[in-house]
């Protein structure tokens, strides 16, 4: 084991057992801890070491080490910082990723630690800071970035301003935000967070804030005051855009020998096998350089490699924008892996031999032994006492299942599940399309199409999800509470496929041999899954039900628990309360048991161990002219859900596609397709199955099983306008609540025809919370199934023939729903009262100032100010209004409010 310097050993004692951020500064060639209150205050004449430690609920700790070099830092301090980073990594068991950060070119991950902003300070750090007195110094900053912001102080002169960036002018009495006309709305919104930070930390929360628009120089006292600080107004010259040809970066791989010499590999195609575990390598990608250090390399070898790389960057004259990342074997980033062909899809997490005892101590500090990781918390984050309906998909037809049948699904079929549950002050709706493992493509496509139409038509703006058999989320089982999945199928598409392919129909029948695996964590989420009736389907970790022609057996695996045995008894009763099964323990099976399974054979007998699950990752999806780009947002918060964006939360076992109200995505089907495209990007989602659940969530309708991944604050109401207008409104303390998102509780109508067996009404809710409408398919009373008194299930036995407008007519003697009662009609028609004022109804805009459509749009590059942002449309001329909306203003104001808002959203006027 290497001997560490005292300061590094002391740093490990703190960092090795505490999750969170630790910061040290190099002072007198030693690591000096920086107090929490000074974490975001870095001096340009110093070098710093930053450690971010994350302790997942399941899995080993994760460490990121950054050494930050100020532009004025001494060369000896800069060299010492990289050396201390290597020592700290070795003390932590050589299981960290290290980054070099240069002032002004910091990585997104580094900046995310210091939200809302990171502002370097001129001078040198000293552990004995004195108080600073004197006249308040006026400062001018430029801000760049959509999710984390680069803040850079620039000279306080007019020539520092430009049309591309956002600037903050901080004076003793007022903070000015100047937005270049070519800056983005998100950059302006992020800059407001910096304004808030400066106001609270430098002014004690007591100063005025003014927003200045590029090009506006008359009629506003704030504008005049702003330009007077620069000696008066003068036009900002426009930069001539430089035309730069994009050149694909050349990628080279070098081996670093013990003397620090770089030896280039001859091959242009790289594979993981080229990286030997006792060597260090450099992958040169022009603006980014990776240093890969094998697990069996020594600390001295890593120091030599680090010095060689820094000398290489300096001698080559590389730009300060060149990022250096130091990766230990087994902790390679997705970006690094993307340069190698056929990199293994899964990497077994392991604890390194070097420093293993210390890392094991960290685990023990968290309350468990290295070999015995804790089980996951399976408590559902959703109210499971809601109303449930299930439809069988048969091409263009949907059949609503009765209460007794909705807990029985077939692997050859597809189903749509609608679940309505109490939310935050209103009822929420969730749609699932469940796709059996043996379903035909025709039914799969139809199920997703039907579900998307239902979800888009519903006024509640529900969440929808696509799930595959075998990859269901835990809450799906909690919603259904008990579930039996049979082999085979009942749809005409599945039966036709079986017939044409000449396959044996394996659809479950009570008089044939069948084997079921029983699983679940409680009686509130238990399942019985039919598996192949052969001995190799058994597993010592589970219990099974074997149904023979003459007998019923319950098989108890030797590694199963008392909880599993309880579920087994409950499931047998659910199958048939009159069954008297023969209980068989593993190792004591009678010959008749093996005969029913076609003979005794080998099966898994080891304890099943849950794999490590990484913490969720949040990605921003950018769609430009059909181009699909993904950018990770580090250390995300609720504030990163920006209304102009489409974001994707990757939880490894499921993903969520979140769409902002002002994003380019306008339908749930489109959002679902983005989720599928994301899963196809192997580099980003290494080891994930293409069949994991995909949820589609809309801004303002986030369900609890989504919000629990954030520190969610429901009091943060949806404010009118784009992200910049919303934050500016909050900063000035006069928020306007966005109509259609107030959460008011609803009362059931006891006289409704849409009642459930226990008398509770199943209803949907308008997005504005003011009205009620029936659920997509009317239901009638049916039999009960031993459900608890607060469990609400629908029980109609109708066969739905004409579900959507435009469906071809069917000549059938079966009962159908009249056209007026079809889901499309019910969900899109309005029964709510004309709940708007006479002033709204007659607001034709004749007496208001008229503005062009492009300036009134939420995403306008030159937005109008000083107008009622809730009624952008009234400022359009009559001619342009008719052109955009396809109707005169008088007709528009006769529409119900929810429909007005939907039209305005489609035109970026909401």
mmCIF file of C-alpha atoms in Angstrom, residues 468-826:
data_model
loop_
_atom_site.group_PDB
_atom_site.id
_atom_site.type_symbol
_atom_site.label_atom_id
_atom_site.label_comp_id
_atom_site.label_asym_id
_atom_site.label_seq_id
_atom_site.Cartn_x
_atom_site.Cartn_y
_atom_site.Cartn_z
ATOM 1 C CA UNK A 468 -43.369 -5.155 -22.191
ATOM 2 C CA UNK A 469 -44.066 -8.449 -20.472
ATOM 3 C CA UNK A 470 -41.186 -9.337 -18.186
ATOM 4 C CA UNK A 471 -40.057 -5.704 -17.857
ATOM 5 C CA UNK A 472 -43.071 -4.278 -16.025
ATOM 6 C CA UNK A 473 -42.420 -1.535 -13.451
ATOM 7 C CA UNK A 474 -43.170 -2.446 -9.842
ATOM 8 C CA UNK A 475 -46.029 0.047 -9.638
ATOM 9 C CA UNK A 476 -47.855 -1.735 -12.495
ATOM 10 C CA UNK A 477 -48.127 -4.794 -10.273
ATOM 11 C CA UNK A 478 -49.105 -2.618 -7.302
ATOM 12 C CA UNK A 479 -51.940 -1.084 -9.339
ATOM 13 C CA UNK A 480 -53.319 -4.474 -10.398
ATOM 14 C CA UNK A 481 -52.466 -5.940 -6.953
ATOM 15 C CA UNK A 482 -52.825 -9.510 -8.196
ATOM 16 C CA UNK A 483 -52.077 -10.758 -11.685
ATOM 17 C CA UNK A 484 -51.935 -14.047 -13.575
ATOM 18 C CA UNK A 485 -50.123 -14.169 -16.914
ATOM 19 C CA UNK A 486 -51.029 -17.140 -19.113
ATOM 20 C CA UNK A 487 -49.284 -18.396 -22.223
ATOM 21 C CA UNK A 488 -51.021 -18.132 -25.594
ATOM 22 C CA UNK A 489 -53.487 -15.505 -26.721
ATOM 23 C CA UNK A 490 -57.057 -14.656 -27.678
ATOM 24 C CA UNK A 491 -56.708 -11.990 -30.390
ATOM 25 C CA UNK A 492 -57.541 -12.909 -33.963
ATOM 26 C CA UNK A 493 -54.076 -11.710 -35.050
ATOM 27 C CA UNK A 494 -52.344 -14.118 -32.664
ATOM 28 C CA UNK A 495 -54.566 -17.039 -33.633
ATOM 29 C CA UNK A 496 -54.012 -16.328 -37.322
ATOM 30 C CA UNK A 497 -50.253 -16.258 -36.776
ATOM 31 C CA UNK A 498 -50.335 -19.628 -34.958
ATOM 32 C CA UNK A 499 -52.431 -21.175 -37.692
ATOM 33 C CA UNK A 500 -50.338 -19.875 -40.590
ATOM 34 C CA UNK A 501 -47.005 -20.810 -38.979
ATOM 35 C CA UNK A 502 -48.184 -24.324 -38.112
ATOM 36 C CA UNK A 503 -47.273 -23.883 -34.465
ATOM 37 C CA UNK A 504 -48.974 -25.624 -31.548
ATOM 38 C CA UNK A 505 -51.431 -23.328 -29.749
ATOM 39 C CA UNK A 506 -50.145 -23.097 -26.158
ATOM 40 C CA UNK A 507 -53.041 -21.005 -24.869
ATOM 41 C CA UNK A 508 -53.789 -21.970 -21.274
ATOM 42 C CA UNK A 509 -56.557 -24.508 -20.659
ATOM 43 C CA UNK A 510 -57.648 -25.766 -17.242
ATOM 44 C CA UNK A 511 -57.477 -29.433 -18.225
ATOM 45 C CA UNK A 512 -53.832 -29.339 -19.377
ATOM 46 C CA UNK A 513 -50.509 -29.354 -17.501
ATOM 47 C CA UNK A 514 -49.382 -25.856 -16.543
ATOM 48 C CA UNK A 515 -46.551 -24.494 -14.378
ATOM 49 C CA UNK A 516 -46.684 -21.045 -12.710
ATOM 50 C CA UNK A 517 -43.910 -19.141 -10.951
ATOM 51 C CA UNK A 518 -45.215 -17.115 -7.984
ATOM 52 C CA UNK A 519 -43.520 -13.797 -7.266
ATOM 53 C CA UNK A 520 -44.048 -10.441 -5.569
ATOM 54 C CA UNK A 521 -43.158 -8.664 -2.342
ATOM 55 C CA UNK A 522 -46.570 -8.444 -0.625
ATOM 56 C CA UNK A 523 -50.131 -9.646 -1.140
ATOM 57 C CA UNK A 524 -50.752 -6.202 -2.685
ATOM 58 C CA UNK A 525 -48.537 -6.914 -5.708
ATOM 59 C CA UNK A 526 -48.338 -10.665 -6.272
ATOM 60 C CA UNK A 527 -48.134 -12.418 -9.625
ATOM 61 C CA UNK A 528 -48.297 -15.922 -11.043
ATOM 62 C CA UNK A 529 -46.424 -16.228 -14.366
ATOM 63 C CA UNK A 530 -46.967 -19.297 -16.534
ATOM 64 C CA UNK A 531 -43.644 -20.784 -17.658
ATOM 65 C CA UNK A 532 -42.712 -23.795 -19.747
ATOM 66 C CA UNK A 533 -43.857 -26.953 -17.945
ATOM 67 C CA UNK A 534 -40.366 -28.483 -17.739
ATOM 68 C CA UNK A 535 -38.060 -28.944 -14.773
ATOM 69 C CA UNK A 536 -35.511 -26.423 -16.123
ATOM 70 C CA UNK A 537 -38.085 -23.665 -15.459
ATOM 71 C CA UNK A 538 -37.737 -24.175 -11.696
ATOM 72 C CA UNK A 539 -35.514 -21.968 -9.522
ATOM 73 C CA UNK A 540 -34.622 -22.486 -5.857
ATOM 74 C CA UNK A 541 -35.355 -18.805 -5.128
ATOM 75 C CA UNK A 542 -39.078 -19.102 -5.986
ATOM 76 C CA UNK A 543 -42.246 -21.031 -5.270
ATOM 77 C CA UNK A 544 -44.348 -22.654 -8.020
ATOM 78 C CA UNK A 545 -47.824 -23.996 -8.718
ATOM 79 C CA UNK A 546 -47.965 -27.120 -10.893
ATOM 80 C CA UNK A 547 -51.353 -27.922 -12.362
ATOM 81 C CA UNK A 548 -51.614 -31.544 -13.552
ATOM 82 C CA UNK A 549 -54.590 -33.245 -15.116
ATOM 83 C CA UNK A 550 -55.371 -34.992 -11.829
ATOM 84 C CA UNK A 551 -53.442 -33.087 -9.117
ATOM 85 C CA UNK A 552 -52.302 -29.656 -7.954
ATOM 86 C CA UNK A 553 -48.795 -29.268 -6.509
ATOM 87 C CA UNK A 554 -47.178 -26.327 -4.718
ATOM 88 C CA UNK A 555 -43.376 -26.466 -4.954
ATOM 89 C CA UNK A 556 -41.350 -24.548 -2.347
ATOM 90 C CA UNK A 557 -37.804 -23.599 -3.344
ATOM 91 C CA UNK A 558 -35.115 -24.114 -0.701
ATOM 92 C CA UNK A 559 -34.027 -20.451 -0.906
ATOM 93 C CA UNK A 560 -37.553 -18.990 -0.773
ATOM 94 C CA UNK A 561 -38.731 -17.045 2.279
ATOM 95 C CA UNK A 562 -41.752 -17.158 4.582
ATOM 96 C CA UNK A 563 -43.092 -14.192 2.640
ATOM 97 C CA UNK A 564 -42.928 -16.241 -0.564
ATOM 98 C CA UNK A 565 -44.821 -19.084 1.120
ATOM 99 C CA UNK A 566 -47.598 -16.709 2.160
ATOM 100 C CA UNK A 567 -47.917 -15.413 -1.418
ATOM 101 C CA UNK A 568 -48.067 -19.000 -2.654
ATOM 102 C CA UNK A 569 -51.046 -19.790 -0.429
ATOM 103 C CA UNK A 570 -52.848 -16.605 -1.472
ATOM 104 C CA UNK A 571 -52.266 -17.282 -5.158
ATOM 105 C CA UNK A 572 -53.588 -20.846 -4.934
ATOM 106 C CA UNK A 573 -56.778 -19.460 -3.371
ATOM 107 C CA UNK A 574 -57.043 -16.915 -6.182
ATOM 108 C CA UNK A 575 -56.772 -19.652 -8.816
ATOM 109 C CA UNK A 576 -59.423 -21.821 -7.220
ATOM 110 C CA UNK A 577 -60.510 -21.689 -3.543
ATOM 111 C CA UNK A 578 -61.603 -25.359 -3.775
ATOM 112 C CA UNK A 579 -58.155 -26.665 -4.715
ATOM 113 C CA UNK A 580 -56.422 -28.905 -2.160
ATOM 114 C CA UNK A 581 -52.814 -28.816 -3.382
ATOM 115 C CA UNK A 582 -50.066 -31.259 -2.483
ATOM 116 C CA UNK A 583 -47.244 -29.273 -0.829
ATOM 117 C CA UNK A 584 -43.797 -30.298 -2.061
ATOM 118 C CA UNK A 585 -40.483 -28.991 -0.725
ATOM 119 C CA UNK A 586 -37.421 -28.889 -2.926
ATOM 120 C CA UNK A 587 -35.496 -32.131 -2.618
ATOM 121 C CA UNK A 588 -38.526 -34.202 -1.515
ATOM 122 C CA UNK A 589 -40.513 -34.314 -4.776
ATOM 123 C CA UNK A 590 -42.498 -37.468 -5.593
ATOM 124 C CA UNK A 591 -42.008 -39.174 -8.954
ATOM 125 C CA UNK A 592 -45.460 -38.021 -10.103
ATOM 126 C CA UNK A 593 -44.277 -34.415 -9.781
ATOM 127 C CA UNK A 594 -41.310 -34.979 -12.109
ATOM 128 C CA UNK A 595 -43.430 -37.042 -14.470
ATOM 129 C CA UNK A 596 -45.790 -34.086 -14.933
ATOM 130 C CA UNK A 597 -42.775 -31.975 -15.955
ATOM 131 C CA UNK A 598 -41.433 -34.564 -18.405
ATOM 132 C CA UNK A 599 -38.683 -35.809 -16.126
ATOM 133 C CA UNK A 600 -36.177 -34.453 -13.633
ATOM 134 C CA UNK A 601 -33.528 -32.037 -14.896
ATOM 135 C CA UNK A 602 -31.031 -29.377 -13.808
ATOM 136 C CA UNK A 603 -32.264 -25.906 -12.821
ATOM 137 C CA UNK A 604 -30.766 -22.821 -11.095
ATOM 138 C CA UNK A 605 -30.128 -23.436 -7.408
ATOM 139 C CA UNK A 606 -28.127 -20.356 -6.455
ATOM 140 C CA UNK A 607 -29.489 -17.258 -4.746
ATOM 141 C CA UNK A 608 -30.581 -14.629 -7.243
ATOM 142 C CA UNK A 609 -28.723 -11.365 -6.553
ATOM 143 C CA UNK A 610 -30.119 -8.018 -7.596
ATOM 144 C CA UNK A 611 -27.752 -6.148 -9.896
ATOM 145 C CA UNK A 612 -26.476 -2.665 -9.110
ATOM 146 C CA UNK A 613 -28.762 0.165 -10.196
ATOM 147 C CA UNK A 614 -27.149 3.517 -10.872
ATOM 148 C CA UNK A 615 -28.825 6.744 -9.798
ATOM 149 C CA UNK A 616 -31.094 8.321 -12.447
ATOM 150 C CA UNK A 617 -29.598 10.509 -15.157
ATOM 151 C CA UNK A 618 -31.357 13.465 -16.778
ATOM 152 C CA UNK A 619 -30.807 14.263 -20.465
ATOM 153 C CA UNK A 620 -31.961 17.178 -22.608
ATOM 154 C CA UNK A 621 -33.144 16.164 -26.070
ATOM 155 C CA UNK A 622 -32.489 18.724 -28.781
ATOM 156 C CA UNK A 623 -34.280 18.355 -32.103
ATOM 157 C CA UNK A 624 -33.022 20.625 -34.889
ATOM 158 C CA UNK A 625 -34.103 19.985 -38.476
ATOM 159 C CA UNK A 626 -34.565 16.322 -37.753
ATOM 160 C CA UNK A 627 -31.209 16.039 -35.965
ATOM 161 C CA UNK A 628 -31.433 14.277 -32.599
ATOM 162 C CA UNK A 629 -28.901 15.288 -29.956
ATOM 163 C CA UNK A 630 -28.685 14.335 -26.287
ATOM 164 C CA UNK A 631 -26.951 16.288 -23.533
ATOM 165 C CA UNK A 632 -26.679 15.134 -19.916
ATOM 166 C CA UNK A 633 -27.693 17.532 -17.131
ATOM 167 C CA UNK A 634 -25.603 16.882 -14.028
ATOM 168 C CA UNK A 635 -26.867 17.238 -10.436
ATOM 169 C CA UNK A 636 -30.293 18.058 -11.790
ATOM 170 C CA UNK A 637 -33.119 19.728 -9.894
ATOM 171 C CA UNK A 638 -36.769 20.490 -10.549
ATOM 172 C CA UNK A 639 -35.696 23.846 -12.003
ATOM 173 C CA UNK A 640 -34.037 22.017 -14.914
ATOM 174 C CA UNK A 641 -37.465 21.047 -16.253
ATOM 175 C CA UNK A 642 -37.616 23.976 -18.658
ATOM 176 C CA UNK A 643 -40.871 24.623 -20.495
ATOM 177 C CA UNK A 644 -39.201 24.904 -23.930
ATOM 178 C CA UNK A 645 -37.487 21.525 -23.589
ATOM 179 C CA UNK A 646 -37.973 17.816 -23.993
ATOM 180 C CA UNK A 647 -36.126 15.984 -21.213
ATOM 181 C CA UNK A 648 -35.492 12.319 -20.590
ATOM 182 C CA UNK A 649 -34.985 10.812 -17.139
ATOM 183 C CA UNK A 650 -33.095 7.511 -17.391
ATOM 184 C CA UNK A 651 -33.716 5.369 -14.296
ATOM 185 C CA UNK A 652 -32.223 2.226 -15.918
ATOM 186 C CA UNK A 653 -35.319 0.153 -15.200
ATOM 187 C CA UNK A 654 -37.612 2.690 -16.854
ATOM 188 C CA UNK A 655 -37.303 5.992 -18.638
ATOM 189 C CA UNK A 656 -39.506 9.091 -18.550
ATOM 190 C CA UNK A 657 -39.932 11.480 -21.476
ATOM 191 C CA UNK A 658 -40.965 14.874 -20.057
ATOM 192 C CA UNK A 659 -42.343 17.448 -22.498
ATOM 193 C CA UNK A 660 -42.591 21.144 -21.647
ATOM 194 C CA UNK A 661 -45.713 23.084 -22.600
ATOM 195 C CA UNK A 662 -43.678 25.154 -25.065
ATOM 196 C CA UNK A 663 -41.541 22.348 -26.486
ATOM 197 C CA UNK A 664 -41.521 21.317 -30.135
ATOM 198 C CA UNK A 665 -43.169 17.982 -29.294
ATOM 199 C CA UNK A 666 -46.941 18.275 -29.669
ATOM 200 C CA UNK A 667 -48.202 14.684 -29.263
ATOM 201 C CA UNK A 668 -47.611 11.837 -26.839
ATOM 202 C CA UNK A 669 -46.882 9.435 -29.707
ATOM 203 C CA UNK A 670 -44.056 11.718 -30.846
ATOM 204 C CA UNK A 671 -42.663 11.804 -27.304
ATOM 205 C CA UNK A 672 -42.857 8.011 -27.088
ATOM 206 C CA UNK A 673 -40.895 7.712 -30.335
ATOM 207 C CA UNK A 674 -38.173 9.935 -28.867
ATOM 208 C CA UNK A 675 -37.917 7.563 -25.923
ATOM 209 C CA UNK A 676 -37.520 4.593 -28.280
ATOM 210 C CA UNK A 677 -34.865 6.444 -30.261
ATOM 211 C CA UNK A 678 -32.985 7.196 -27.052
ATOM 212 C CA UNK A 679 -32.931 3.496 -26.127
ATOM 213 C CA UNK A 680 -31.406 2.694 -29.507
ATOM 214 C CA UNK A 681 -28.396 4.892 -28.695
ATOM 215 C CA UNK A 682 -26.215 2.113 -27.279
ATOM 216 C CA UNK A 683 -23.456 4.403 -26.039
ATOM 217 C CA UNK A 684 -25.754 6.411 -23.774
ATOM 218 C CA UNK A 685 -27.772 3.579 -22.309
ATOM 219 C CA UNK A 686 -25.241 0.812 -22.075
ATOM 220 C CA UNK A 687 -26.698 -2.515 -21.061
ATOM 221 C CA UNK A 688 -30.326 -1.340 -21.084
ATOM 222 C CA UNK A 689 -32.999 -3.434 -22.730
ATOM 223 C CA UNK A 690 -35.041 -1.920 -25.549
ATOM 224 C CA UNK A 691 -38.083 -3.312 -23.744
ATOM 225 C CA UNK A 692 -37.870 -1.297 -20.532
ATOM 226 C CA UNK A 693 -40.948 0.837 -19.709
ATOM 227 C CA UNK A 694 -41.214 4.244 -21.376
ATOM 228 C CA UNK A 695 -43.402 6.877 -19.686
ATOM 229 C CA UNK A 696 -44.575 10.091 -21.339
ATOM 230 C CA UNK A 697 -45.150 12.947 -18.871
ATOM 231 C CA UNK A 698 -46.451 16.451 -19.640
ATOM 232 C CA UNK A 699 -45.459 19.603 -17.775
ATOM 233 C CA UNK A 700 -48.008 20.474 -15.099
ATOM 234 C CA UNK A 701 -49.240 16.865 -14.846
ATOM 235 C CA UNK A 702 -46.234 15.148 -13.288
ATOM 236 C CA UNK A 703 -47.300 12.032 -11.313
ATOM 237 C CA UNK A 704 -45.827 11.186 -7.895
ATOM 238 C CA UNK A 705 -43.801 8.281 -9.278
ATOM 239 C CA UNK A 706 -41.977 10.874 -11.439
ATOM 240 C CA UNK A 707 -41.671 13.723 -8.930
ATOM 241 C CA UNK A 708 -40.121 11.487 -6.256
ATOM 242 C CA UNK A 709 -36.884 11.495 -8.289
ATOM 243 C CA UNK A 710 -36.628 15.229 -7.525
ATOM 244 C CA UNK A 711 -36.891 17.403 -4.428
ATOM 245 C CA UNK A 712 -40.294 18.427 -5.712
ATOM 246 C CA UNK A 713 -42.021 21.599 -4.619
ATOM 247 C CA UNK A 714 -45.717 21.642 -5.574
ATOM 248 C CA UNK A 715 -45.961 25.282 -4.555
ATOM 249 C CA UNK A 716 -43.933 26.202 -7.631
ATOM 250 C CA UNK A 717 -46.953 26.983 -9.759
ATOM 251 C CA UNK A 718 -46.941 27.111 -13.540
ATOM 252 C CA UNK A 719 -46.393 30.765 -14.298
ATOM 253 C CA UNK A 720 -47.538 32.455 -17.493
ATOM 254 C CA UNK A 721 -45.026 32.741 -20.337
ATOM 255 C CA UNK A 722 -41.748 31.227 -21.427
ATOM 256 C CA UNK A 723 -38.956 30.270 -19.033
ATOM 257 C CA UNK A 724 -37.442 33.784 -19.027
ATOM 258 C CA UNK A 725 -40.789 35.527 -18.427
ATOM 259 C CA UNK A 726 -41.670 33.093 -15.646
ATOM 260 C CA UNK A 727 -38.399 33.584 -13.754
ATOM 261 C CA UNK A 728 -38.496 37.344 -14.215
ATOM 262 C CA UNK A 729 -42.049 37.396 -12.829
ATOM 263 C CA UNK A 730 -41.003 35.329 -9.792
ATOM 264 C CA UNK A 731 -37.922 37.480 -9.250
ATOM 265 C CA UNK A 732 -40.090 40.591 -9.141
ATOM 266 C CA UNK A 733 -42.603 38.844 -6.874
ATOM 267 C CA UNK A 734 -45.777 39.089 -8.984
ATOM 268 C CA UNK A 735 -46.483 35.599 -10.331
ATOM 269 C CA UNK A 736 -49.471 34.975 -12.584
ATOM 270 C CA UNK A 737 -50.741 31.426 -12.344
ATOM 271 C CA UNK A 738 -51.117 29.643 -15.664
ATOM 272 C CA UNK A 739 -54.769 28.862 -16.330
ATOM 273 C CA UNK A 740 -55.659 25.205 -16.604
ATOM 274 C CA UNK A 741 -53.280 23.963 -13.936
ATOM 275 C CA UNK A 742 -54.946 24.802 -10.643
ATOM 276 C CA UNK A 743 -55.436 21.629 -8.672
ATOM 277 C CA UNK A 744 -58.944 21.570 -7.245
ATOM 278 C CA UNK A 745 -60.479 18.423 -5.751
ATOM 279 C CA UNK A 746 -63.452 16.876 -7.488
ATOM 280 C CA UNK A 747 -66.568 15.211 -6.116
ATOM 281 C CA UNK A 748 -68.120 12.119 -7.629
ATOM 282 C CA UNK A 749 -71.628 12.184 -9.014
ATOM 283 C CA UNK A 750 -73.587 9.447 -7.293
ATOM 284 C CA UNK A 751 -76.250 9.460 -10.016
ATOM 285 C CA UNK A 752 -73.833 8.794 -12.850
ATOM 286 C CA UNK A 753 -74.337 5.800 -15.094
ATOM 287 C CA UNK A 754 -70.595 5.181 -14.934
ATOM 288 C CA UNK A 755 -70.456 3.494 -11.543
ATOM 289 C CA UNK A 756 -68.292 0.724 -10.186
ATOM 290 C CA UNK A 757 -69.541 -2.301 -8.220
ATOM 291 C CA UNK A 758 -69.004 -0.620 -4.840
ATOM 292 C CA UNK A 759 -70.778 2.556 -5.890
ATOM 293 C CA UNK A 760 -67.733 4.769 -6.491
ATOM 294 C CA UNK A 761 -67.769 6.770 -9.689
ATOM 295 C CA UNK A 762 -64.976 6.471 -12.209
ATOM 296 C CA UNK A 763 -64.387 9.853 -13.827
ATOM 297 C CA UNK A 764 -61.855 11.894 -15.698
ATOM 298 C CA UNK A 765 -60.880 15.497 -14.983
ATOM 299 C CA UNK A 766 -60.436 18.468 -17.277
ATOM 300 C CA UNK A 767 -56.976 19.988 -17.242
ATOM 301 C CA UNK A 768 -58.489 23.108 -15.690
ATOM 302 C CA UNK A 769 -60.109 21.088 -12.905
ATOM 303 C CA UNK A 770 -63.530 22.698 -13.383
ATOM 304 C CA UNK A 771 -65.559 19.909 -14.931
ATOM 305 C CA UNK A 772 -66.077 16.157 -15.191
ATOM 306 C CA UNK A 773 -66.531 13.840 -18.094
ATOM 307 C CA UNK A 774 -67.070 10.103 -18.332
ATOM 308 C CA UNK A 775 -64.112 7.794 -18.726
ATOM 309 C CA UNK A 776 -63.318 6.731 -22.295
ATOM 310 C CA UNK A 777 -65.512 3.621 -22.169
ATOM 311 C CA UNK A 778 -68.749 3.603 -20.119
ATOM 312 C CA UNK A 779 -68.944 0.850 -17.552
ATOM 313 C CA UNK A 780 -71.729 -0.962 -15.759
ATOM 314 C CA UNK A 781 -71.998 -2.994 -12.590
ATOM 315 C CA UNK A 782 -70.493 -6.461 -12.346
ATOM 316 C CA UNK A 783 -69.285 -9.067 -9.892
ATOM 317 C CA UNK A 784 -66.856 -8.353 -7.082
ATOM 318 C CA UNK A 785 -63.530 -10.095 -6.618
ATOM 319 C CA UNK A 786 -62.763 -9.866 -2.901
ATOM 320 C CA UNK A 787 -61.361 -6.368 -3.362
ATOM 321 C CA UNK A 788 -60.887 -4.055 -0.419
ATOM 322 C CA UNK A 789 -63.593 -1.470 0.191
ATOM 323 C CA UNK A 790 -61.497 1.353 -1.264
ATOM 324 C CA UNK A 791 -60.568 -0.540 -4.434
ATOM 325 C CA UNK A 792 -62.498 0.553 -7.523
ATOM 326 C CA UNK A 793 -62.705 -1.671 -10.587
ATOM 327 C CA UNK A 794 -64.776 -1.325 -13.741
ATOM 328 C CA UNK A 795 -66.790 -4.351 -14.813
ATOM 329 C CA UNK A 796 -68.501 -3.906 -18.177
ATOM 330 C CA UNK A 797 -68.749 -6.855 -20.572
ATOM 331 C CA UNK A 798 -69.436 -4.825 -23.716
ATOM 332 C CA UNK A 799 -67.408 -5.383 -26.861
ATOM 333 C CA UNK A 800 -66.388 -1.998 -28.201
ATOM 334 C CA UNK A 801 -66.731 -1.913 -31.983
ATOM 335 C CA UNK A 802 -66.592 1.727 -32.982
ATOM 336 C CA UNK A 803 -64.015 3.338 -30.700
ATOM 337 C CA UNK A 804 -62.610 6.203 -32.681
ATOM 338 C CA UNK A 805 -63.962 8.560 -35.289
ATOM 339 C CA UNK A 806 -63.231 7.295 -38.767
ATOM 340 C CA UNK A 807 -63.265 3.616 -37.802
ATOM 341 C CA UNK A 808 -64.891 1.436 -40.467
ATOM 342 C CA UNK A 809 -68.405 0.237 -39.600
ATOM 343 C CA UNK A 810 -68.800 -3.344 -38.434
ATOM 344 C CA UNK A 811 -71.793 -5.504 -39.166
ATOM 345 C CA UNK A 812 -72.136 -7.487 -36.023
ATOM 346 C CA UNK A 813 -74.887 -8.709 -33.788
ATOM 347 C CA UNK A 814 -72.775 -7.842 -30.756
ATOM 348 C CA UNK A 815 -73.775 -4.811 -28.737
ATOM 349 C CA UNK A 816 -71.951 -1.634 -29.731
ATOM 350 C CA UNK A 817 -71.640 1.792 -28.225
ATOM 351 C CA UNK A 818 -73.564 4.541 -30.062
ATOM 352 C CA UNK A 819 -71.454 7.029 -31.959
ATOM 353 C CA UNK A 820 -72.293 9.830 -29.540
ATOM 354 C CA UNK A 821 -70.844 7.816 -26.664
ATOM 355 C CA UNK A 822 -67.565 6.866 -28.317
ATOM 356 C CA UNK A 823 -64.421 7.802 -26.399
ATOM 357 C CA UNK A 824 -63.236 10.200 -29.086
ATOM 358 C CA UNK A 825 -66.490 12.100 -28.914
ATOM 359 C CA UNK A 826 -66.634 12.152 -25.128
#
